[in-house]
């Protein structure tokens, strides 16, 4: 998953660089110009154009206070469009350049939330689920007093329930294809889970839809 994300982000950077060079040959404009153009294209729901305009803002005004605002604006826009890899690209950039004690918990929570909301979509996968559980536990340990802690705890519970039912499905699959050793390993994992004694009603729809649907 990490390799796939790197390739996608690399493609995004290359795409944005190419688009920026072709964008009506407009150069050396004030930071506010690029920021307002980004906001306009987001409003027009043209995020590809907004991404290319961000490249111009970032390259021409590297110290502008509008740059972190543009990153967060684009991240939120991509989240709304369910483009979570691109949203995480901007959140990672924000953390690297502007992360501090005052905002790091918010940005890291947004990354967790973006991954969580990706699960109802076709690109969901087991590794992303496990990685997000790890990230959420790390968040809770690192920011015990964060105002986002209750939200992160709710996400963690849903992620762990999703993992529990996924493991059950995988165990059943291995049993059906006559792979007893693999099935046994997942059966042991299920027995060790703290959710094993919980009275959870198994969803009638797939786990990835049930536990990750927006309420």
XYZ file of N, CA, C and O in Angstrom:
860
model
N 0.836 -1.206 0.000
C 0.000 0.000 0.000
C 0.868 1.252 0.000
O 0.622 2.218 -0.697
N 1.968 1.193 0.827
C 2.835 2.363 0.910
C 3.481 2.638 -0.438
O 3.630 3.787 -0.837
N 3.910 1.577 -1.141
C 4.526 1.754 -2.459
C 3.522 2.343 -3.425
O 3.836 3.258 -4.195
N 2.290 1.873 -3.370
C 1.246 2.396 -4.263
C 1.011 3.868 -3.991
O 0.864 4.668 -4.920
N 0.977 4.243 -2.714
C 0.760 5.648 -2.372
C 1.888 6.523 -2.881
O 1.670 7.628 -3.376
N 3.138 6.021 -2.744
C 4.287 6.784 -3.236
C 4.173 7.009 -4.730
O 4.419 8.118 -5.233
N 3.775 5.967 -5.460
C 3.648 6.100 -6.918
C 2.552 7.081 -7.290
O 2.701 7.894 -8.209
N 1.433 7.026 -6.555
C 0.331 7.945 -6.841
C 0.740 9.382 -6.568
O 0.485 10.290 -7.361
N 1.400 9.599 -5.420
C 1.826 10.958 -5.072
C 2.868 11.457 -6.046
O 2.860 12.620 -6.463
N 3.800 10.570 -6.454
C 4.809 10.971 -7.433
C 4.151 11.385 -8.743
O 4.547 12.368 -9.378
N 3.138 10.632 -9.141
C 2.407 10.969 -10.366
C 1.700 12.307 -10.216
O 1.655 13.109 -11.146
N 1.156 12.538 -9.014
C 0.478 13.811 -8.753
C 1.440 14.969 -8.885
O 1.139 15.974 -9.528
N 2.641 14.826 -8.278
C 3.625 15.908 -8.340
C 4.033 16.174 -9.777
O 4.131 17.325 -10.220
N 4.271 15.096 -10.527
C 4.655 15.263 -11.931
C 3.549 15.922 -12.729
O 3.784 16.812 -13.548
N 2.303 15.490 -12.449
C 1.160 16.063 -13.153
C 1.018 17.545 -12.857
O 0.836 18.374 -13.751
N 1.138 17.895 -11.561
C 0.966 19.290 -11.172
C 2.063 20.161 -11.774
O 1.825 21.284 -12.196
N 3.288 19.618 -11.793
C 4.388 20.391 -12.363
C 4.168 20.652 -13.845
O 4.383 21.750 -14.348
N 3.683 19.615 -14.547
C 3.410 19.777 -15.973
C 2.300 20.760 -16.226
O 2.385 21.609 -17.118
N 1.234 20.667 -15.434
C 0.103 21.573 -15.617
C 0.486 23.004 -15.322
O 0.075 23.932 -16.007
N 1.296 23.173 -14.272
C 1.658 24.537 -13.884
C 2.441 25.229 -14.988
O 2.280 26.425 -15.235
N 3.290 24.462 -15.697
C 4.108 25.060 -16.742
C 3.286 25.453 -17.961
O 3.709 26.271 -18.770
N 2.087 24.860 -18.078
C 1.258 25.134 -19.243
C 0.096 26.083 -18.932
O -0.705 26.376 -19.795
N -0.002 26.514 -17.702
C -1.166 27.267 -17.258
C -1.126 28.708 -17.761
O -0.837 29.634 -17.016
N -1.386 28.872 -19.045
C -1.503 30.186 -19.661
C -0.228 31.021 -19.505
O -0.250 32.233 -19.642
N 0.898 30.336 -19.247
C 2.180 31.029 -19.106
C 2.101 32.185 -18.109
O 2.694 33.249 -18.322
N 1.365 32.000 -17.026
C 1.259 33.019 -15.989
C 2.311 32.737 -14.936
O 2.338 31.644 -14.359
N 3.187 33.705 -14.684
C 4.259 33.518 -13.716
C 4.381 34.752 -12.832
O 3.894 35.836 -13.163
N 5.071 34.561 -11.704
C 5.432 35.667 -10.818
C 4.243 36.529 -10.409
O 4.327 37.763 -10.375
N 3.140 35.880 -10.106
C 1.971 36.597 -9.610
C 2.013 36.622 -8.083
O 2.641 35.786 -7.443
N 1.334 37.586 -7.457
C 1.297 37.638 -5.988
C 0.687 36.378 -5.396
O -0.130 35.707 -6.039
N 1.062 36.069 -4.178
C 0.548 34.869 -3.518
C -0.964 34.891 -3.431
O -1.619 33.861 -3.608
N -1.534 36.061 -3.186
C -2.983 36.170 -3.066
C -3.675 35.804 -4.381
O -4.774 35.239 -4.378
N -3.031 36.100 -5.492
C -3.611 35.749 -6.796
C -3.777 34.228 -6.889
O -4.853 33.731 -7.237
N -2.680 33.501 -6.597
C -2.733 32.043 -6.698
C -3.727 31.468 -5.694
O -4.486 30.550 -6.019
N -3.741 32.021 -4.489
C -4.655 31.524 -3.456
C -6.109 31.698 -3.884
O -6.927 30.781 -3.743
N -6.426 32.857 -4.410
C -7.802 33.117 -4.847
C -8.179 32.249 -6.042
O -9.333 31.808 -6.164
N -7.203 31.995 -6.936
C -7.472 31.113 -8.071
C -7.715 29.671 -7.612
O -8.579 28.968 -8.152
N -6.950 29.224 -6.621
C -7.162 27.887 -6.056
C -8.563 27.782 -5.471
O -9.293 26.821 -5.723
N -8.937 28.802 -4.683
C -10.269 28.795 -4.066
C -11.359 28.790 -5.133
O -12.381 28.090 -4.991
N -11.139 29.524 -6.207
C -12.131 29.588 -7.288
C -12.293 28.230 -7.959
O -13.430 27.791 -8.208
N -11.173 27.542 -8.224
C -11.253 26.241 -8.892
C -11.844 25.171 -7.971
O -12.524 24.260 -8.442
N -11.594 25.286 -6.671
C -12.235 24.357 -5.726
C -13.741 24.576 -5.756
O -14.524 23.615 -5.776
N -14.149 25.829 -5.758
C -15.576 26.144 -5.838
C -16.178 25.616 -7.132
O -17.333 25.160 -7.162
N -15.388 25.644 -8.214
C -15.841 25.132 -9.512
C -15.726 23.611 -9.604
O -16.042 23.031 -10.651
N -15.228 22.988 -8.528
C -15.040 21.531 -8.458
C -14.046 21.016 -9.492
O -14.145 19.877 -9.959
N -13.087 21.845 -9.827
C -12.010 21.430 -10.725
C -10.745 21.287 -9.885
O -9.885 22.181 -9.844
N -10.621 20.155 -9.200
C -9.497 19.977 -8.291
C -8.186 19.741 -9.025
O -7.114 20.025 -8.490
N -8.244 19.228 -10.239
C -7.008 19.073 -11.015
C -6.393 20.442 -11.278
O -5.178 20.623 -11.152
N -7.217 21.398 -11.641
C -6.718 22.759 -11.898
C -6.246 23.378 -10.584
O -5.201 24.049 -10.539
N -6.993 23.161 -9.510
C -6.593 23.706 -8.216
C -5.240 23.146 -7.787
O -4.394 23.880 -7.254
N -5.012 21.855 -8.034
C -3.726 21.242 -7.694
C -2.579 21.883 -8.481
O -1.505 22.131 -7.948
N -2.820 22.143 -9.756
C -1.764 22.743 -10.579
C -1.472 24.168 -10.134
O -0.323 24.612 -10.144
N -2.496 24.888 -9.720
C -2.304 26.251 -9.223
C -1.545 26.250 -7.898
O -0.742 27.159 -7.634
N -1.771 25.238 -7.089
C -1.027 25.118 -5.832
C 0.476 25.026 -6.099
O 1.293 25.587 -5.353
N 0.856 24.312 -7.161
C 2.263 24.183 -7.509
C 2.888 25.553 -7.765
O 4.016 25.827 -7.348
N 2.159 26.428 -8.436
C 2.665 27.780 -8.696
C 2.817 28.562 -7.400
O 3.823 29.246 -7.177
N 1.813 28.455 -6.527
C 1.892 29.151 -5.242
C 3.082 28.643 -4.436
O 3.853 29.431 -3.872
N 3.260 27.311 -4.393
C 4.320 26.720 -3.587
C 5.706 27.052 -4.128
O 6.650 27.232 -3.359
N 5.847 27.119 -5.442
C 7.161 27.370 -6.035
C 7.531 28.852 -6.028
O 8.700 29.209 -5.873
N 6.540 29.734 -6.158
C 6.826 31.166 -6.246
C 6.787 31.879 -4.897
O 7.364 32.950 -4.746
N 6.108 31.282 -3.914
C 5.939 31.965 -2.620
C 6.110 30.960 -1.488
O 5.185 30.689 -0.722
N 7.316 30.421 -1.382
C 7.579 29.335 -0.451
C 7.384 29.732 1.009
O 7.115 28.894 1.872
N 7.490 31.024 1.325
C 7.338 31.481 2.707
C 5.996 32.159 2.952
O 5.778 32.720 4.031
N 5.108 32.122 2.000
C 3.831 32.824 2.153
C 2.968 32.177 3.238
O 2.836 30.952 3.292
N 2.351 32.989 4.099
C 1.421 32.445 5.105
C 0.163 31.862 4.469
O -0.605 31.171 5.142
N -0.048 32.135 3.182
C -1.198 31.564 2.487
C -0.960 30.115 2.074
O -1.913 29.390 1.796
N 0.302 29.691 2.075
C 0.620 28.331 1.627
C 0.022 27.270 2.549
O -0.635 26.335 2.053
N 0.209 27.356 3.866
C -0.419 26.336 4.724
C -1.942 26.362 4.644
O -2.597 25.307 4.714
N -2.522 27.553 4.479
C -3.971 27.639 4.332
C -4.426 26.938 3.055
O -5.461 26.261 3.033
N -3.644 27.095 1.990
C -3.981 26.444 0.727
C -3.881 24.926 0.860
O -4.714 24.189 0.315
N -2.872 24.450 1.578
C -2.722 23.003 1.789
C -3.953 22.423 2.471
O -4.497 21.390 2.048
N -4.392 23.076 3.548
C -5.540 22.568 4.290
C -6.824 22.681 3.466
O -7.686 21.806 3.517
N -6.935 23.746 2.703
C -8.107 23.932 1.863
C -8.192 22.823 0.809
O -9.264 22.247 0.575
N -7.049 22.500 0.199
C -7.025 21.448 -0.820
C -7.229 20.071 -0.200
O -7.902 19.216 -0.786
N -6.675 19.867 0.974
C -6.886 18.592 1.647
C -8.365 18.367 1.925
O -8.912 17.298 1.637
N -9.032 19.361 2.471
C -10.471 19.247 2.751
C -11.273 19.028 1.476
O -12.241 18.261 1.461
N -10.870 19.702 0.406
C -11.580 19.558 -0.861
C -11.456 18.126 -1.387
O -12.434 17.537 -1.865
N -10.263 17.545 -1.284
C -10.067 16.176 -1.759
C -10.798 15.179 -0.868
O -11.306 14.162 -1.366
N -10.877 15.452 0.419
C -11.639 14.579 1.306
C -13.114 14.586 0.906
O -13.768 13.543 0.846
N -13.640 15.765 0.620
C -15.043 15.878 0.219
C -15.312 15.120 -1.076
O -16.412 14.595 -1.281
N -14.307 15.053 -1.946
C -14.449 14.323 -3.205
C -14.030 12.861 -3.068
O -13.925 12.149 -4.068
N -13.758 12.431 -1.840
C -13.364 11.054 -1.545
C -12.060 10.662 -2.240
O -11.848 9.501 -2.599
N -11.180 11.629 -2.397
C -9.856 11.391 -2.974
C -8.846 11.419 -1.823
O -8.122 12.396 -1.623
N -8.795 10.322 -1.083
C -8.119 10.323 0.202
C -6.603 10.271 0.097
O -5.904 10.804 0.960
N -6.064 9.659 -0.935
C -4.615 9.648 -1.114
C -4.112 11.061 -1.367
O -3.089 11.489 -0.816
N -4.832 11.806 -2.197
C -4.442 13.188 -2.473
C -4.611 14.055 -1.230
O -3.789 14.944 -0.961
N -5.662 13.809 -0.473
C -5.862 14.558 0.776
C -4.681 14.326 1.715
O -4.144 15.272 2.315
N -4.244 13.078 1.821
C -3.124 12.758 2.692
C -1.817 13.367 2.195
O -0.930 13.687 2.995
N -1.685 13.526 0.900
C -0.498 14.183 0.344
C -0.356 15.589 0.925
O 0.720 15.975 1.400
N -1.434 16.355 0.917
C -1.380 17.721 1.451
C -1.217 17.734 2.961
O -0.499 18.578 3.519
N -1.838 16.802 3.659
C -1.697 16.736 5.114
C -0.270 16.382 5.503
O 0.277 16.943 6.470
N 0.353 15.477 4.762
C 1.745 15.130 5.042
C 2.661 16.333 4.805
O 3.593 16.587 5.587
N 2.420 17.049 3.717
C 3.213 18.240 3.440
C 3.048 19.279 4.540
O 4.009 19.918 4.968
N 1.817 19.439 5.008
C 1.547 20.408 6.074
C 2.300 20.020 7.345
O 2.923 20.872 7.998
N 2.247 18.744 7.700
C 2.935 18.288 8.911
C 4.435 18.516 8.815
O 5.080 18.927 9.789
N 5.010 18.220 7.658
C 6.456 18.359 7.485
C 6.898 19.816 7.605
O 7.950 20.111 8.180
N 6.088 20.730 7.095
C 6.515 22.127 7.028
C 5.959 22.998 8.140
O 6.616 23.954 8.566
N 4.771 22.680 8.611
C 4.115 23.589 9.559
C 3.613 22.898 10.830
O 2.984 23.545 11.673
N 3.870 21.601 10.952
C 3.390 20.901 12.134
C 4.053 21.400 13.405
O 5.265 21.614 13.448
N 3.263 21.598 14.455
C 3.784 22.012 15.754
C 2.858 21.482 16.843
O 1.855 20.826 16.562
N 3.196 21.769 18.081
C 2.414 21.242 19.203
C 0.970 21.720 19.174
O 0.076 21.040 19.674
N 0.750 22.873 18.593
C -0.601 23.447 18.598
C -1.526 22.808 17.563
O -2.743 22.773 17.758
N -0.963 22.302 16.453
C -1.835 21.815 15.377
C -1.600 20.368 14.963
O -2.376 19.808 14.192
N -0.535 19.749 15.465
C -0.182 18.405 14.982
C -1.282 17.384 15.252
O -1.549 16.519 14.409
N -1.938 17.483 16.418
C -2.984 16.501 16.710
C -4.146 16.625 15.750
O -4.724 15.635 15.300
N -4.488 17.860 15.374
C -5.590 18.080 14.430
C -5.266 17.478 13.070
O -6.077 16.755 12.477
N -4.060 17.764 12.575
C -3.675 17.283 11.249
C -3.568 15.757 11.238
O -4.029 15.092 10.302
N -2.998 15.183 12.274
C -2.877 13.720 12.335
C -4.254 13.065 12.462
O -4.489 11.985 11.898
N -5.153 13.708 13.181
C -6.512 13.173 13.255
C -7.168 13.221 11.876
O -7.874 12.277 11.489
N -6.939 14.303 11.126
C -7.502 14.394 9.778
C -6.997 13.265 8.887
O -7.736 12.735 8.059
N -5.717 12.882 9.048
C -5.169 11.775 8.262
C -5.878 10.471 8.616
O -6.223 9.679 7.738
N -6.087 10.256 9.920
C -6.804 9.057 10.357
C -8.213 9.049 9.792
O -8.700 8.038 9.282
N -8.881 10.181 9.881
C -10.265 10.282 9.416
C -10.340 10.057 7.903
O -11.277 9.417 7.404
N -9.356 10.578 7.162
C -9.337 10.383 5.709
C -9.195 8.899 5.368
O -9.889 8.383 4.481
N -8.308 8.194 6.074
C -8.161 6.752 5.837
C -9.436 6.012 6.208
O -9.892 5.118 5.482
N -10.012 6.374 7.336
C -11.236 5.724 7.808
C -12.367 5.872 6.791
O -13.075 4.918 6.480
N -12.508 7.073 6.250
C -13.597 7.314 5.313
C -13.342 6.676 3.956
O -14.246 6.592 3.126
N -12.121 6.209 3.730
C -11.824 5.550 2.451
C -12.377 4.131 2.403
O -12.543 3.578 1.322
N -12.693 3.542 3.534
C -13.059 2.125 3.543
C -14.352 1.774 2.825
O -14.460 0.672 2.295
N -15.377 2.621 2.762
C -16.565 2.204 2.010
C -16.339 2.161 0.509
O -17.210 1.747 -0.240
N -15.180 2.593 0.038
C -14.920 2.708 -1.394
C -14.209 1.469 -1.936
O -13.626 0.677 -1.186
N -14.226 1.270 -3.249
C -13.664 0.062 -3.852
C -12.181 -0.146 -3.601
O -11.694 -1.257 -3.734
N -11.414 0.918 -3.248
C -9.970 0.751 -3.091
C -9.576 0.360 -1.672
O -8.416 0.445 -1.313
N -10.553 -0.067 -0.860
C -10.251 -0.488 0.501
C -9.358 -1.727 0.460
O -9.427 -2.527 -0.457
N -8.547 -1.930 1.505
C -7.729 -3.129 1.571
C -7.324 -3.405 3.012
O -7.364 -2.527 3.870
N -6.921 -4.636 3.242
C -6.605 -5.079 4.592
C -5.424 -4.321 5.174
O -5.435 -3.957 6.353
N -4.379 -4.087 4.375
C -3.192 -3.421 4.906
C -3.509 -1.997 5.350
O -2.989 -1.526 6.379
N -4.332 -1.296 4.585
C -4.716 0.059 4.986
C -5.472 0.019 6.309
O -5.291 0.882 7.170
N -6.323 -0.981 6.469
C -7.061 -1.142 7.722
C -6.098 -1.308 8.889
O -6.205 -0.613 9.910
N -5.130 -2.213 8.749
C -4.172 -2.465 9.822
C -3.302 -1.248 10.094
O -3.019 -0.910 11.250
N -2.873 -0.578 9.023
C -2.044 0.624 9.190
C -2.807 1.724 9.926
O -2.248 2.430 10.772
N -4.092 1.860 9.606
C -4.891 2.909 10.231
C -5.153 2.605 11.698
O -5.190 3.517 12.536
N -5.328 1.334 12.036
C -5.460 0.951 13.446
C -4.194 1.342 14.208
O -4.252 1.922 15.297
N -3.033 1.050 13.618
C -1.754 1.395 14.251
C -1.624 2.907 14.416
O -1.223 3.403 15.477
N -1.968 3.652 13.372
C -1.881 5.110 13.424
C -2.815 5.688 14.489
O -2.453 6.636 15.192
N -3.993 5.103 14.615
C -4.959 5.608 15.581
C -4.497 5.329 17.008
O -4.621 6.192 17.895
N -3.960 4.148 17.246
C -3.426 3.837 18.573
C -2.257 4.762 18.911
O -2.120 5.222 20.052
N -1.414 5.021 17.931
C -0.288 5.937 18.138
C -0.790 7.344 18.462
O -0.242 8.019 19.343
N -1.834 7.771 17.762
C -2.421 9.087 18.015
C -2.921 9.180 19.456
O -2.660 10.162 20.161
N -3.642 8.159 19.915
C -4.209 8.168 21.265
C -3.110 8.171 22.326
O -3.270 8.794 23.383
N -2.000 7.485 22.050
C -0.890 7.468 23.001
C -0.130 8.789 22.996
O 0.322 9.270 24.039
N -0.019 9.396 21.813
C 0.766 10.623 21.681
C 0.008 11.857 22.150
O 0.607 12.802 22.674
N -1.310 11.845 21.962
C -2.113 13.031 22.307
C -3.264 12.649 23.245
O -4.433 12.722 22.873
N -2.937 12.256 24.467
C -3.988 11.795 25.391
C -4.998 12.877 25.768
O -6.120 12.553 26.162
N -4.599 14.137 25.664
C -5.487 15.227 26.064
C -6.101 15.972 24.867
O -6.715 17.026 25.034
N -5.926 15.417 23.676
C -6.455 16.086 22.483
C -7.982 16.141 22.508
O -8.642 15.193 22.943
N -8.524 17.228 22.027
C -9.979 17.329 21.936
C -10.542 16.380 20.879
O -11.751 16.138 20.834
N -9.660 15.833 20.032
C -10.091 14.874 19.008
C -10.025 13.436 19.513
O -10.359 12.512 18.766
N -9.595 13.246 20.749
C -9.462 11.898 21.296
C -10.772 11.111 21.245
O -10.765 9.951 20.789
N -11.917 11.656 21.677
C -13.156 10.866 21.619
C -13.499 10.412 20.207
O -13.974 9.285 20.010
N -13.262 11.267 19.228
C -13.539 10.902 17.845
C -12.593 9.794 17.380
O -13.013 8.847 16.702
N -11.315 9.923 17.761
C -10.340 8.905 17.383
C -10.664 7.574 18.053
O -10.503 6.510 17.446
N -11.132 7.604 19.295
C -11.498 6.371 19.991
C -12.675 5.680 19.297
O -12.701 4.449 19.169
N -13.645 6.477 18.849
C -14.782 5.911 18.123
C -14.326 5.257 16.823
O -14.766 4.144 16.478
N -13.436 5.929 16.119
C -12.904 5.369 14.881
C -12.163 4.065 15.167
O -12.316 3.072 14.441
N -11.362 4.046 16.231
C -10.595 2.848 16.561
C -11.517 1.655 16.837
O -11.250 0.535 16.370
N -12.590 1.877 17.579
C -13.534 0.794 17.866
C -14.111 0.241 16.570
O -14.197 -0.979 16.371
N -14.502 1.121 15.665
C -15.079 0.678 14.397
C -14.040 -0.057 13.541
O -14.349 -1.060 12.886
N -12.806 0.443 13.561
C -11.742 -0.225 12.816
C -11.496 -1.629 13.359
O -11.334 -2.590 12.589
N -11.452 -1.750 14.673
C -11.185 -3.050 15.278
C -12.339 -4.028 15.054
O -12.110 -5.226 14.872
N -13.571 -3.530 15.053
C -14.694 -4.406 14.724
C -14.607 -4.848 13.272
O -14.881 -6.016 12.936
N -14.218 -3.930 12.404
C -14.042 -4.285 11.000
C -12.967 -5.337 10.827
O -13.131 -6.295 10.067
N -11.849 -5.182 11.560
C -10.770 -6.163 11.481
C -11.241 -7.532 11.986
O -10.912 -8.574 11.393
N -12.032 -7.533 13.059
C -12.507 -8.795 13.641
C -13.359 -9.575 12.637
O -13.154 -10.774 12.433
N -14.300 -8.898 12.005
C -15.156 -9.592 11.054
C -14.411 -9.944 9.776
O -14.695 -10.968 9.148
N -13.452 -9.119 9.388
C -12.630 -9.450 8.226
C -11.820 -10.718 8.493
O -11.734 -11.606 7.635
N -11.239 -10.823 9.683
C -10.480 -12.019 10.036
C -11.375 -13.261 10.004
O -10.946 -14.339 9.579
N -12.614 -13.101 10.460
C -13.555 -14.223 10.406
C -13.847 -14.649 8.985
O -13.907 -15.851 8.673
N -14.012 -13.668 8.110
C -14.272 -13.976 6.700
C -13.079 -14.672 6.050
O -13.228 -15.589 5.242
N -11.874 -14.212 6.415
C -10.662 -14.818 5.856
C -10.513 -16.257 6.356
O -10.150 -17.166 5.597
N -10.800 -16.466 7.642
C -10.733 -17.829 8.192
C -11.686 -18.757 7.439
O -11.314 -19.879 7.057
N -12.921 -18.285 7.225
C -13.903 -19.099 6.505
C -13.454 -19.387 5.074
O -13.665 -20.477 4.543
N -12.836 -18.379 4.442
C -12.346 -18.570 3.073
C -11.273 -19.653 3.025
O -11.310 -20.538 2.152
N -10.313 -19.591 3.959
C -9.255 -20.600 3.980
C -9.829 -21.991 4.244
O -9.329 -22.994 3.706
N -10.869 -22.056 5.068
C -11.501 -23.351 5.336
C -12.144 -23.897 4.068
O -12.048 -25.101 3.774
N -12.779 -23.025 3.294
C -13.466 -23.467 2.070
C -12.493 -23.936 1.002
O -12.812 -24.820 0.204
N -11.295 -23.332 0.956
C -10.324 -23.701 -0.081
C -9.328 -24.733 0.436
O -8.281 -24.966 -0.173
N -9.674 -25.362 1.577
C -8.891 -26.464 2.136
C -7.456 -26.051 2.471
O -6.476 -26.687 2.052
N -7.338 -24.964 3.232
C -6.046 -24.537 3.762
C -6.160 -24.478 5.285
O -6.303 -23.397 5.873
N -6.147 -25.652 5.923
C -6.423 -25.727 7.357
C -5.444 -24.973 8.237
O -5.835 -24.408 9.259
N -4.160 -24.949 7.874
C -3.176 -24.263 8.706
C -3.430 -22.760 8.717
O -3.361 -22.108 9.766
N -3.729 -22.205 7.546
C -4.025 -20.773 7.463
C -5.309 -20.452 8.211
O -5.395 -19.453 8.934
N -6.306 -21.322 8.055
C -7.567 -21.114 8.761
C -7.350 -21.169 10.269
O -7.933 -20.378 11.028
N -6.497 -22.089 10.726
C -6.219 -22.233 12.154
C -5.561 -20.980 12.724
O -5.881 -20.551 13.839
N -4.635 -20.379 11.957
C -3.943 -19.180 12.450
C -4.926 -18.030 12.656
O -4.824 -17.277 13.630
N -5.894 -17.897 11.738
C -6.893 -16.837 11.896
C -7.876 -17.184 13.011
O -8.362 -16.291 13.717
N -8.159 -18.462 13.198
C -9.044 -18.873 14.280
C -8.412 -18.539 15.632
O -9.095 -18.055 16.549
N -7.122 -18.757 15.756
C -6.409 -18.435 16.995
C -6.390 -16.923 17.233
O -6.518 -16.470 18.376
N -6.227 -16.177 16.148
C -6.243 -14.722 16.267
C -7.600 -14.234 16.756
O -7.701 -13.347 17.609
N -8.667 -14.830 16.241
C -10.018 -14.455 16.657
C -10.251 -14.780 18.131
O -10.881 -14.008 18.860
N -9.731 -15.911 18.575
C -9.923 -16.315 19.962
C -9.182 -15.385 20.928
O -9.618 -15.183 22.067
N -8.064 -14.841 20.476
C -7.283 -13.935 21.321
C -7.848 -12.512 21.330
O -7.488 -11.705 22.184
N -8.712 -12.189 20.395
C -9.258 -10.836 20.292
C -10.124 -10.495 21.500
O -10.894 -11.325 21.997
N -10.000 -9.270 21.969
C -10.834 -8.803 23.079
C -12.294 -8.702 22.673
O -13.178 -8.616 23.526
N -12.557 -8.736 21.373
C -13.934 -8.655 20.890
C -14.608 -10.024 20.859
O -15.808 -10.121 20.615
N -13.835 -11.082 21.143
C -14.390 -12.419 21.072
C -15.523 -12.657 22.057
O -16.468 -13.397 21.760
N -15.441 -12.031 23.225
C -16.474 -12.204 24.251
C -17.568 -11.139 24.170
O -18.536 -11.180 24.935
N -17.386 -10.192 23.276
C -18.387 -9.125 23.143
C -19.604 -9.642 22.383
O -19.474 -10.458 21.466
N -20.745 -9.165 22.778
C -21.985 -9.598 22.118
C -22.262 -8.666 20.937
O -23.095 -7.783 20.995
N -21.515 -8.900 19.873
C -21.638 -8.071 18.673
C -22.499 -8.818 17.666
O -22.250 -9.987 17.364
N -23.505 -8.162 17.176
C -24.356 -8.752 16.155
C -23.666 -8.574 14.813
O -23.394 -7.447 14.388
N -23.360 -9.675 14.145
C -22.666 -9.588 12.865
C -23.553 -8.885 11.843
O -24.736 -9.195 11.721
N -23.002 -7.909 11.118
C -23.809 -7.158 10.163
C -24.303 -8.018 9.014
O -23.630 -8.964 8.604
N -25.485 -7.687 8.508
C -26.042 -8.421 7.376
C -25.477 -7.926 6.055
O -25.643 -8.567 5.028
N -24.862 -6.753 6.089
C -24.181 -6.237 4.906
C -22.689 -6.391 5.148
O -22.259 -6.628 6.274
N -21.854 -6.296 4.098
C -20.418 -6.499 4.281
C -19.846 -5.614 5.382
O -20.266 -4.470 5.552
N -18.854 -6.136 6.110
C -18.268 -5.408 7.242
C -17.765 -4.029 6.849
O -17.893 -3.077 7.588
N -17.208 -3.926 5.633
C -16.604 -2.655 5.243
C -17.651 -1.592 4.999
O -17.358 -0.402 5.025
N -18.904 -1.997 4.763
C -19.971 -1.013 4.641
C -20.603 -0.730 5.991
O -20.900 0.399 6.320
N -20.795 -1.778 6.788
C -21.490 -1.612 8.061
C -20.726 -0.739 9.036
O -21.247 0.236 9.559
N -19.449 -1.074 9.271
C -18.719 -0.400 10.335
C -18.136 0.934 9.893
O -17.703 1.725 10.722
N -18.134 1.198 8.594
C -17.514 2.427 8.125
C -18.512 3.383 7.467
O -18.133 4.407 6.913
N -19.793 3.046 7.510
C -20.786 3.956 6.954
C -20.865 5.202 7.816
O -20.790 5.128 9.047
N -21.017 6.366 7.194
C -21.184 7.608 7.937
C -22.554 7.573 8.631
O -23.545 7.158 8.049
N -22.543 8.015 9.877
C -23.788 8.038 10.635
C -24.458 9.385 10.491
O -23.809 10.384 10.320
